[in-house]
CSV table of C-alpha atoms and ligand atoms in Angstrom, one decimal:
chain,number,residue,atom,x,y,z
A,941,UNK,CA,-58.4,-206.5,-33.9
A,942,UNK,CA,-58.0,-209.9,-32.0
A,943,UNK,CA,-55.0,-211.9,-32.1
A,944,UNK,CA,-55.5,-215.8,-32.5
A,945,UNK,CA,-52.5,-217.2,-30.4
A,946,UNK,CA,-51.6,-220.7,-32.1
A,947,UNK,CA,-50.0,-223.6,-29.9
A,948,UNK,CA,-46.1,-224.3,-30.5
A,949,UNK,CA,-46.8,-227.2,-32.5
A,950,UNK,CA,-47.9,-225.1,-35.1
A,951,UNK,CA,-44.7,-222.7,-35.3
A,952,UNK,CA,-42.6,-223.0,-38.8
A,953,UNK,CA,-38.9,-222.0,-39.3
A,954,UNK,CA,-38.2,-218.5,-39.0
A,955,UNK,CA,-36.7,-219.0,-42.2
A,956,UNK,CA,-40.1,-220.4,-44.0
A,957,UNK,CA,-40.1,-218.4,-47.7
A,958,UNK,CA,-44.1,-219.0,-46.6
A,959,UNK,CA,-43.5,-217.3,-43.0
A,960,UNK,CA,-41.4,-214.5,-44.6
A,961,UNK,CA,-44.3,-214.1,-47.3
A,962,UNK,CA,-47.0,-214.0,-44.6
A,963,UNK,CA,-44.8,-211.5,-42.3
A,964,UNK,CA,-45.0,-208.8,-45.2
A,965,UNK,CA,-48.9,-209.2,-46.0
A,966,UNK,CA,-49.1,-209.1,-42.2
A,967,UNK,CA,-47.0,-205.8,-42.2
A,968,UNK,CA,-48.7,-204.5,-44.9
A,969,UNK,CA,-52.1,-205.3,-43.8
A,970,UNK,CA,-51.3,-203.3,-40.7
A,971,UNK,CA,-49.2,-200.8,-41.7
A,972,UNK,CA,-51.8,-197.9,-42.7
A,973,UNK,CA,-52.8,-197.7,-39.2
A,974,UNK,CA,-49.5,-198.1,-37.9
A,975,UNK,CA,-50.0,-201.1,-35.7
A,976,UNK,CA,-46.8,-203.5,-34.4
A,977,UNK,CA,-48.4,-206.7,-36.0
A,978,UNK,CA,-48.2,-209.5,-32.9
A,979,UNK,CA,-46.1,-212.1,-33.5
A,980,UNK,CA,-49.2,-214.5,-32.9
A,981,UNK,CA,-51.3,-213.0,-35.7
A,982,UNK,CA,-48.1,-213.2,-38.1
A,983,UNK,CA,-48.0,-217.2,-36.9
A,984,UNK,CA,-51.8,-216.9,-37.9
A,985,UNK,CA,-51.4,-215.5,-41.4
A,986,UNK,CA,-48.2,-217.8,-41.8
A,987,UNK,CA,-50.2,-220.7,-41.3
A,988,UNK,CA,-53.3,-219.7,-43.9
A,989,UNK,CA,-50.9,-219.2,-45.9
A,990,UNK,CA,-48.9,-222.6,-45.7
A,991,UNK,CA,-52.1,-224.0,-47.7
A,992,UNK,CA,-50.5,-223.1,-50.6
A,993,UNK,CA,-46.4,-223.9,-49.7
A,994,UNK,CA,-44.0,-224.2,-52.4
A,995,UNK,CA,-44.9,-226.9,-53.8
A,996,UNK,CA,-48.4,-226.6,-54.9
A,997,UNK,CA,-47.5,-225.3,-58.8
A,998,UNK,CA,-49.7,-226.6,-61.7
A,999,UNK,CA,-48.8,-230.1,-62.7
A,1000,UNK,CA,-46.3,-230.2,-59.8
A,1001,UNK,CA,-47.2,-233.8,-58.9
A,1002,UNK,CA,-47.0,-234.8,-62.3
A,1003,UNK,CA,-44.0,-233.7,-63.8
A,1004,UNK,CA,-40.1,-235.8,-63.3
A,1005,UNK,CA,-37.8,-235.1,-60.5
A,1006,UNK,CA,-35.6,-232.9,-62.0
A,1007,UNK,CA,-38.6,-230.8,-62.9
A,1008,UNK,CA,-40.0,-230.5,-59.5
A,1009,UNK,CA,-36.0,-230.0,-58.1
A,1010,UNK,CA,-35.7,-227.2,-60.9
A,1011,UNK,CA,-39.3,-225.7,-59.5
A,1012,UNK,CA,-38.3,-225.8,-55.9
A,1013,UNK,CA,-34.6,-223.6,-56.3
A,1014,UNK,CA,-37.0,-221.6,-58.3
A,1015,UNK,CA,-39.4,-221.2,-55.8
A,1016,UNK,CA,-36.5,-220.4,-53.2
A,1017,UNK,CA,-35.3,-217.5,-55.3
A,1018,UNK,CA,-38.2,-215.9,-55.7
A,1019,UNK,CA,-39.0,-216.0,-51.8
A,1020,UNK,CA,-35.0,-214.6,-51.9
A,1021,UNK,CA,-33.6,-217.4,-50.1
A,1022,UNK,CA,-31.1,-218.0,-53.0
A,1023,UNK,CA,-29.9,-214.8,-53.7
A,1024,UNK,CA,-26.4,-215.9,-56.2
A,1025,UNK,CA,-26.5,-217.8,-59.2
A,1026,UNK,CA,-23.7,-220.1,-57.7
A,1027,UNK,CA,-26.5,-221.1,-55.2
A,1028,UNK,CA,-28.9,-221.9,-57.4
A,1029,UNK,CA,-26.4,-223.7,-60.1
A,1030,UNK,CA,-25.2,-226.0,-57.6
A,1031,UNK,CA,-29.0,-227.1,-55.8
A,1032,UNK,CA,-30.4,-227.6,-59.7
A,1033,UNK,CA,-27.2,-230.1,-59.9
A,1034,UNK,CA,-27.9,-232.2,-57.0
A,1035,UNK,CA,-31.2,-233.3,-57.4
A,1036,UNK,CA,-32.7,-233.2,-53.9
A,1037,UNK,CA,-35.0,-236.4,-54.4
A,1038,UNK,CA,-31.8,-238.4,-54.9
A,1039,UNK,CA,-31.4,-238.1,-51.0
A,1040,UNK,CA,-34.1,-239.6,-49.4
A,1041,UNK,CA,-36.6,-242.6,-49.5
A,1042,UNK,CA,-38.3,-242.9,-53.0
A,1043,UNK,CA,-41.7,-242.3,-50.9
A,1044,UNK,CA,-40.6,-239.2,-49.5
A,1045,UNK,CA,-41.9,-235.6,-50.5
A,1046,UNK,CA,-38.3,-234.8,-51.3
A,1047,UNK,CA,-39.0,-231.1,-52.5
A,1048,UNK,CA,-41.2,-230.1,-49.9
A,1049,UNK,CA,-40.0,-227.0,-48.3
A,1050,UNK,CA,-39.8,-229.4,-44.3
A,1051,UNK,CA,-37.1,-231.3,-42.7
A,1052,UNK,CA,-38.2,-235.1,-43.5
A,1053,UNK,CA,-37.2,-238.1,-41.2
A,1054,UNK,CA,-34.6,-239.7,-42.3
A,1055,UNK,CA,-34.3,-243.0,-39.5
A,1056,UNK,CA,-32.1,-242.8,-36.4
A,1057,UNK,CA,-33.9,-239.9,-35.0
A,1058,UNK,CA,-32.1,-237.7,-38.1
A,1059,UNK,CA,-33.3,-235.5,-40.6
A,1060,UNK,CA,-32.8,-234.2,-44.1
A,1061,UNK,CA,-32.7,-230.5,-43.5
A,1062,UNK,CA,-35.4,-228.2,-45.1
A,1063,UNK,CA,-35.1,-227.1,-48.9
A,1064,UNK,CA,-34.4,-223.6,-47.5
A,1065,UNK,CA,-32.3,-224.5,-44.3
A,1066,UNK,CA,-29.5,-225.9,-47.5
A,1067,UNK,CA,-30.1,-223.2,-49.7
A,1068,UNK,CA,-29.2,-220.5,-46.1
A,1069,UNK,CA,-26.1,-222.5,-45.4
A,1070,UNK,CA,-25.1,-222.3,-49.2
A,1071,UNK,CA,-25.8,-218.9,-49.5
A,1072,UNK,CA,-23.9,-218.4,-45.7
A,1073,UNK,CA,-20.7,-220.3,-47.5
A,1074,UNK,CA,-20.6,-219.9,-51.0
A,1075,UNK,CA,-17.6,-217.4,-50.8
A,1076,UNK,CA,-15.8,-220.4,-48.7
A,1077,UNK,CA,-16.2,-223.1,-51.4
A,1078,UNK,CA,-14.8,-221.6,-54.7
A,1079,UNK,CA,-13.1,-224.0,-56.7
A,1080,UNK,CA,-10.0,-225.7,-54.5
A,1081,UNK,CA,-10.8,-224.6,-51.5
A,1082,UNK,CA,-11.6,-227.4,-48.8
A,1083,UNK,CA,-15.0,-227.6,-47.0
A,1084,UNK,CA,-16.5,-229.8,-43.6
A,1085,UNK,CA,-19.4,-230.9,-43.3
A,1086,UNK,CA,-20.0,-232.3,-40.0
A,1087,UNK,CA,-23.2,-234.8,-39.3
A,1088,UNK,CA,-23.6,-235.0,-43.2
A,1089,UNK,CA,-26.5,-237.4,-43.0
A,1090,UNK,CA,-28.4,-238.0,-46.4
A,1091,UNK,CA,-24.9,-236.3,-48.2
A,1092,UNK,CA,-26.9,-233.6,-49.6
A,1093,UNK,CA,-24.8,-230.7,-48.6
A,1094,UNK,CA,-21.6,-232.8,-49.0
A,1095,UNK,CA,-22.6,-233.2,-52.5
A,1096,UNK,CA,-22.9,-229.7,-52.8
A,1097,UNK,CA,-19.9,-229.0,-51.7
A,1098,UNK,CA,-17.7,-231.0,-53.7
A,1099,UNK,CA,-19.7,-229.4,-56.8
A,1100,UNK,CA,-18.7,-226.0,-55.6
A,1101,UNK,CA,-14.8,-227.0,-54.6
A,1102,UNK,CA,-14.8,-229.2,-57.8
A,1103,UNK,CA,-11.8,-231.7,-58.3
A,1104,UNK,CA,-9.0,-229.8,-57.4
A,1105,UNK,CA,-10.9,-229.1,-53.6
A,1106,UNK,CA,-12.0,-231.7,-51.4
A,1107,UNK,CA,-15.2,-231.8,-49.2
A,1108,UNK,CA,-15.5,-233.9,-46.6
A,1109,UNK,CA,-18.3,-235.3,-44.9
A,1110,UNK,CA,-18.3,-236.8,-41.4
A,1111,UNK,CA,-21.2,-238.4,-40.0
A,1112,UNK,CA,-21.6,-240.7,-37.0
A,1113,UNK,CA,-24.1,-243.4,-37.8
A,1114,UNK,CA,-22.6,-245.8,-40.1
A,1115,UNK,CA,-25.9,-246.8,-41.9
A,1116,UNK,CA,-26.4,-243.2,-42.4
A,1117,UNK,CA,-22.7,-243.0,-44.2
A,1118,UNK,CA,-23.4,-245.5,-46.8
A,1119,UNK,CA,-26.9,-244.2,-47.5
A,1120,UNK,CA,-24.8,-241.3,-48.1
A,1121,UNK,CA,-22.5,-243.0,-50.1
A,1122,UNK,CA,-25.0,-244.6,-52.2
A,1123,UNK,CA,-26.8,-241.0,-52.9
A,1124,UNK,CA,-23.8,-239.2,-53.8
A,1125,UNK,CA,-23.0,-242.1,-56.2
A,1126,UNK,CA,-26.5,-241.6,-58.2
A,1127,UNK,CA,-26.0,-237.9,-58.4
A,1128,UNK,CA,-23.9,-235.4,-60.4
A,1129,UNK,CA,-21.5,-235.7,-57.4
A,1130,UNK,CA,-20.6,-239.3,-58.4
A,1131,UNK,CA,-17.5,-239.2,-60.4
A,1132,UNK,CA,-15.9,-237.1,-57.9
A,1133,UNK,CA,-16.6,-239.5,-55.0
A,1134,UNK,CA,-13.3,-240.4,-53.5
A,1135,UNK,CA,-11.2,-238.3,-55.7
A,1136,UNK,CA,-12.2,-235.1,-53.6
A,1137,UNK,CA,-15.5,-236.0,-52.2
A,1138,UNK,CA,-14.9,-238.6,-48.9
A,1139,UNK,CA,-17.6,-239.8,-46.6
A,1140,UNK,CA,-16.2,-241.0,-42.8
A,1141,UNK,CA,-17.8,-242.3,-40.0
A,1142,UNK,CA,-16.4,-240.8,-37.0
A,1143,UNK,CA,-17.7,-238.6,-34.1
A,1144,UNK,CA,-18.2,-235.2,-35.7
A,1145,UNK,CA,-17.3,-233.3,-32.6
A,1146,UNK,CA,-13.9,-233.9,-33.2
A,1147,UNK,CA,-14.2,-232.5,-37.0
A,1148,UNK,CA,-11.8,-235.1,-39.0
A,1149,UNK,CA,-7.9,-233.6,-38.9
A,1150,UNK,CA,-6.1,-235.1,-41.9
A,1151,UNK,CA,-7.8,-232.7,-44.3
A,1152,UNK,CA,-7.6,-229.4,-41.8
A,1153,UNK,CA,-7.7,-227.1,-42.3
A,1154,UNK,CA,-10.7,-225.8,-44.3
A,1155,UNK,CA,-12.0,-223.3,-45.9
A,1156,UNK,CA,-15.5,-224.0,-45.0
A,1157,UNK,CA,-17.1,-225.8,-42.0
A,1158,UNK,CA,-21.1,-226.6,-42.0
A,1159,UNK,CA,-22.6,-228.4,-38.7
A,1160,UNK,CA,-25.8,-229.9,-39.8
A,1161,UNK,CA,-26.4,-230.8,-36.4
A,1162,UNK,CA,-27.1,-228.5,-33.2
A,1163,UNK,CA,-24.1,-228.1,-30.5
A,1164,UNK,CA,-24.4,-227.0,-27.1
A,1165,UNK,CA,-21.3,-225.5,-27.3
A,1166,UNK,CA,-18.9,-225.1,-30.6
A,1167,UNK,CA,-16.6,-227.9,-30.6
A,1168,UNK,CA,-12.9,-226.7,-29.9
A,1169,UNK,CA,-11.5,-229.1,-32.9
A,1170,UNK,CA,-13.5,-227.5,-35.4
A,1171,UNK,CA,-12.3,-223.7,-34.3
A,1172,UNK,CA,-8.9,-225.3,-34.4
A,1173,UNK,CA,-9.7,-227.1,-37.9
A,1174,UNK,CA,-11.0,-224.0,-39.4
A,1175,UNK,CA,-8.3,-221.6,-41.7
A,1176,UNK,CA,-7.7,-218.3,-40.9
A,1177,UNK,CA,-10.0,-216.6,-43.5
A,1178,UNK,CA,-12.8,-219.5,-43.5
A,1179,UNK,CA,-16.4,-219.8,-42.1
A,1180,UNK,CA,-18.2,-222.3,-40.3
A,1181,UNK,CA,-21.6,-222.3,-40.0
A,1182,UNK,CA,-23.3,-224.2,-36.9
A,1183,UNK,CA,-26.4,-224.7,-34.8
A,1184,UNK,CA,-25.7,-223.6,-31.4
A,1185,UNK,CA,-27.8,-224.3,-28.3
A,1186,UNK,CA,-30.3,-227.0,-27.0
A,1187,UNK,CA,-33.8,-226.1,-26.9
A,1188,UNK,CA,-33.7,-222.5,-28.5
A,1189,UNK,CA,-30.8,-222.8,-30.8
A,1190,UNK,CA,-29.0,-219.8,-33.3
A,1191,UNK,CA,-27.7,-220.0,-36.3
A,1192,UNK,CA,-23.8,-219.1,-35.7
A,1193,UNK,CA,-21.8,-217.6,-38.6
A,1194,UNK,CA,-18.2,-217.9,-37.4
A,1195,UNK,CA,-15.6,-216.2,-39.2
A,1196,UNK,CA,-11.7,-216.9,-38.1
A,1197,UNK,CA,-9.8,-213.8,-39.0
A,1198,UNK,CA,-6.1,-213.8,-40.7
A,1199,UNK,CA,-4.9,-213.2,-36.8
A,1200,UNK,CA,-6.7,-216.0,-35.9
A,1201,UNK,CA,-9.2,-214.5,-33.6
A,1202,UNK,CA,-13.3,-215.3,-34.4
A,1203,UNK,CA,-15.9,-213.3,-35.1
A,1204,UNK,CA,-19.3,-214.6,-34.2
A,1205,UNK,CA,-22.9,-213.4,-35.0
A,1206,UNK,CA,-25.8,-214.9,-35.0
A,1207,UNK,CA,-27.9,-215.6,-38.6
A,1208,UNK,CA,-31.0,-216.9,-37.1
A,1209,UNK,CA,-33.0,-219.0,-34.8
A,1210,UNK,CA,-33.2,-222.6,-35.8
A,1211,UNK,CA,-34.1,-225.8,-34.9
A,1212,UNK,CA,-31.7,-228.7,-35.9
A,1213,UNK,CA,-31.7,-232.7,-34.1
A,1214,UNK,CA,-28.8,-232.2,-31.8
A,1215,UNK,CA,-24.7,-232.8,-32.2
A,1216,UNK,CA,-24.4,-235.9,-29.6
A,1217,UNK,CA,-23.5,-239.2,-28.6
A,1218,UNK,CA,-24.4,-241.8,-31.2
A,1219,UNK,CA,-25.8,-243.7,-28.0
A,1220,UNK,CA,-27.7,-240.5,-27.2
A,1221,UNK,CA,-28.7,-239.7,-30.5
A,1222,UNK,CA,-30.5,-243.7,-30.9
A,1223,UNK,CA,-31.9,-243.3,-27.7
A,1224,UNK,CA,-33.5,-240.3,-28.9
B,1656,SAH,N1,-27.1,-231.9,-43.4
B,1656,SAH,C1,-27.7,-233.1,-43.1
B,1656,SAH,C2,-28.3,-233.1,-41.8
B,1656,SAH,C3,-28.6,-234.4,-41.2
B,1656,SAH,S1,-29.4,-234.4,-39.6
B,1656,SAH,C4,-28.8,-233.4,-44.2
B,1656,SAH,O1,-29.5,-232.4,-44.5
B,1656,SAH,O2,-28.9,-234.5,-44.7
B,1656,SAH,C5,-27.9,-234.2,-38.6
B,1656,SAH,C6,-27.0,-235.4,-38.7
B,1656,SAH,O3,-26.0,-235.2,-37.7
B,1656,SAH,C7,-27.6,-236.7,-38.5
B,1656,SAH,O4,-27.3,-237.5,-39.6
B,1656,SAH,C8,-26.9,-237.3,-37.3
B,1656,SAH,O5,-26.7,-238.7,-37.3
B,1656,SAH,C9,-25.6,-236.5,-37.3
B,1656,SAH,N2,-24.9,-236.3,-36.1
B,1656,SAH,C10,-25.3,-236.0,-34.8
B,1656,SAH,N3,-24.4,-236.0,-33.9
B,1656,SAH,C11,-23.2,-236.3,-34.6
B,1656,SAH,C12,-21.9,-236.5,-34.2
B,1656,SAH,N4,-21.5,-236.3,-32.9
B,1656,SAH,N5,-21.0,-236.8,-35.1
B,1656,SAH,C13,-21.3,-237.0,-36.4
B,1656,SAH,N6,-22.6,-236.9,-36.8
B,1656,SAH,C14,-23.5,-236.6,-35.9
């Protein structure tokens, strides 16, 4: 059996439901003789199979947004990316086509460009952070999120904290804040916009102190290092969830224990636009 070894270019999140789908047919397909399926001919099988991605349903094209946002959580529980009901509750609530450009394939399991060299992460990539959090956001707790971009996840957030929380998103691009703003206020999120739901443009790295500390931290962007103000911003008993490297980045789930000392492991790889410089990040 030949392997077909596909170019980078074509190479889809680890995290693709389509990927994960194609990795079991692969493992099955190869299973009876006991062969280690090569990552190359999983890539192969991954990309046949991304013909048909999530969003190819009967009448998908047709039907309203909230249809085609109901369809896509449904699609990510079945591939078991949303596992909890909290998860799937909270990304049927805040319709994802509310956060990007009225031309834009908003349920599309892909990061989609966004302007400023950002991104609206993947479908899946929001539903993994969720899923990584959830326990973190319960209602009144505090949450971070930290390069908050289109709002998305900031929305989420303040769903899952509700009222008597506060989720806060920080982002470093001004333009990018009020899009933000502007989102949040058409979605469910809106009544709860400056009550317990704030939007600041500031440099990320240095998280944003007058709320600290929180329960929950998400880093939608990828850090060489992990900032030192958002260990020191995170409560003993909360999470943060961050992209950590350059060119091959992980998935971090940090978790600061009672004593105060971290536990770190590593989710996944990923690929996020990076935690910089606003004049780096514009360069591009
Ligand atoms: N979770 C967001 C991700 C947006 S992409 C979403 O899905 O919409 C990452 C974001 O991080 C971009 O908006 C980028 O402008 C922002 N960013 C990068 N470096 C930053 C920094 N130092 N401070 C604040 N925001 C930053």
């Amino acid at each position: 059996m030949h392997c077909v070894a596909l170019g980078s270019r074509f190479r889809i999140p680890l995290w693709n439901p389509v990927r994960k789908k194609a990795f079991t047919v692969a493992k099955l397909f190869y299973s009876s003789s006991s062969y280690h399926c090569a990552p190359s001919s999983v890539k192969l099988l991954s990309l046949l199979s991304d013909v048909r991605p999530l969003t190819t349903m009967e009448n998908f094209w047709t039907s309203g947004s909230v249809d085609k946002n109901k369809r896509m959580v449904e699609s990510l529980q079945r591939y078991g990316i949303i596992k909890s009901k909290k998860v799937s509750e909270v990304m049927e609530k805040i319709d994802r086509g509310l956060f990007v450009q009225s031309d834009t394939p908003a349920y599309v399991d892909s990061p989609m460009q966004i302007g400023y060299n950002a991104t609206i992460s993947a479908p899946h990539m929001h539903a993994t952070c969720l899923e990584l959090l959830k326990e973190h956001l319960q209602p009144g707790m505090r949450a971070l999120d930290v390069g908050s971009g289109t709002g998305y996840l900031t929305a989420c957030f303040a769903i899952m904290v509700g009222s008597q929380g506060c989720a806060v998103g920080v982002e470093h691009i001004p333009e990018l804040a009020s899009f933000s703003i502007e989102n949040i206020k058409k979605s469910s999120a809106s009544s709860l916009f400056e009550g317990s739901l704030w939007v600041h443009v500031t440099d990320g790295r240095l998280g944003w102190a007058e709320l600290a500390p929180y329960d929950a931290i998400h880093v939608g962007a990828a850090a060489p290092e992990i900032p030192n103000a958002l260990i020191e911003q995170l409560k003993p008993g909360g999470r943060m969830v961050i992209p950590v490297g350059t060119i091959l980045q992980d998935l971090k789930v940090i978790d600061k224990k009672l004593d105060g000392s971290l536990s770190i492991r590593t989710e996944t790889s990923v690929r996020y636009v990076p935690l910089t410089s606003k004049d780096a990040q514009l360069r591009g």
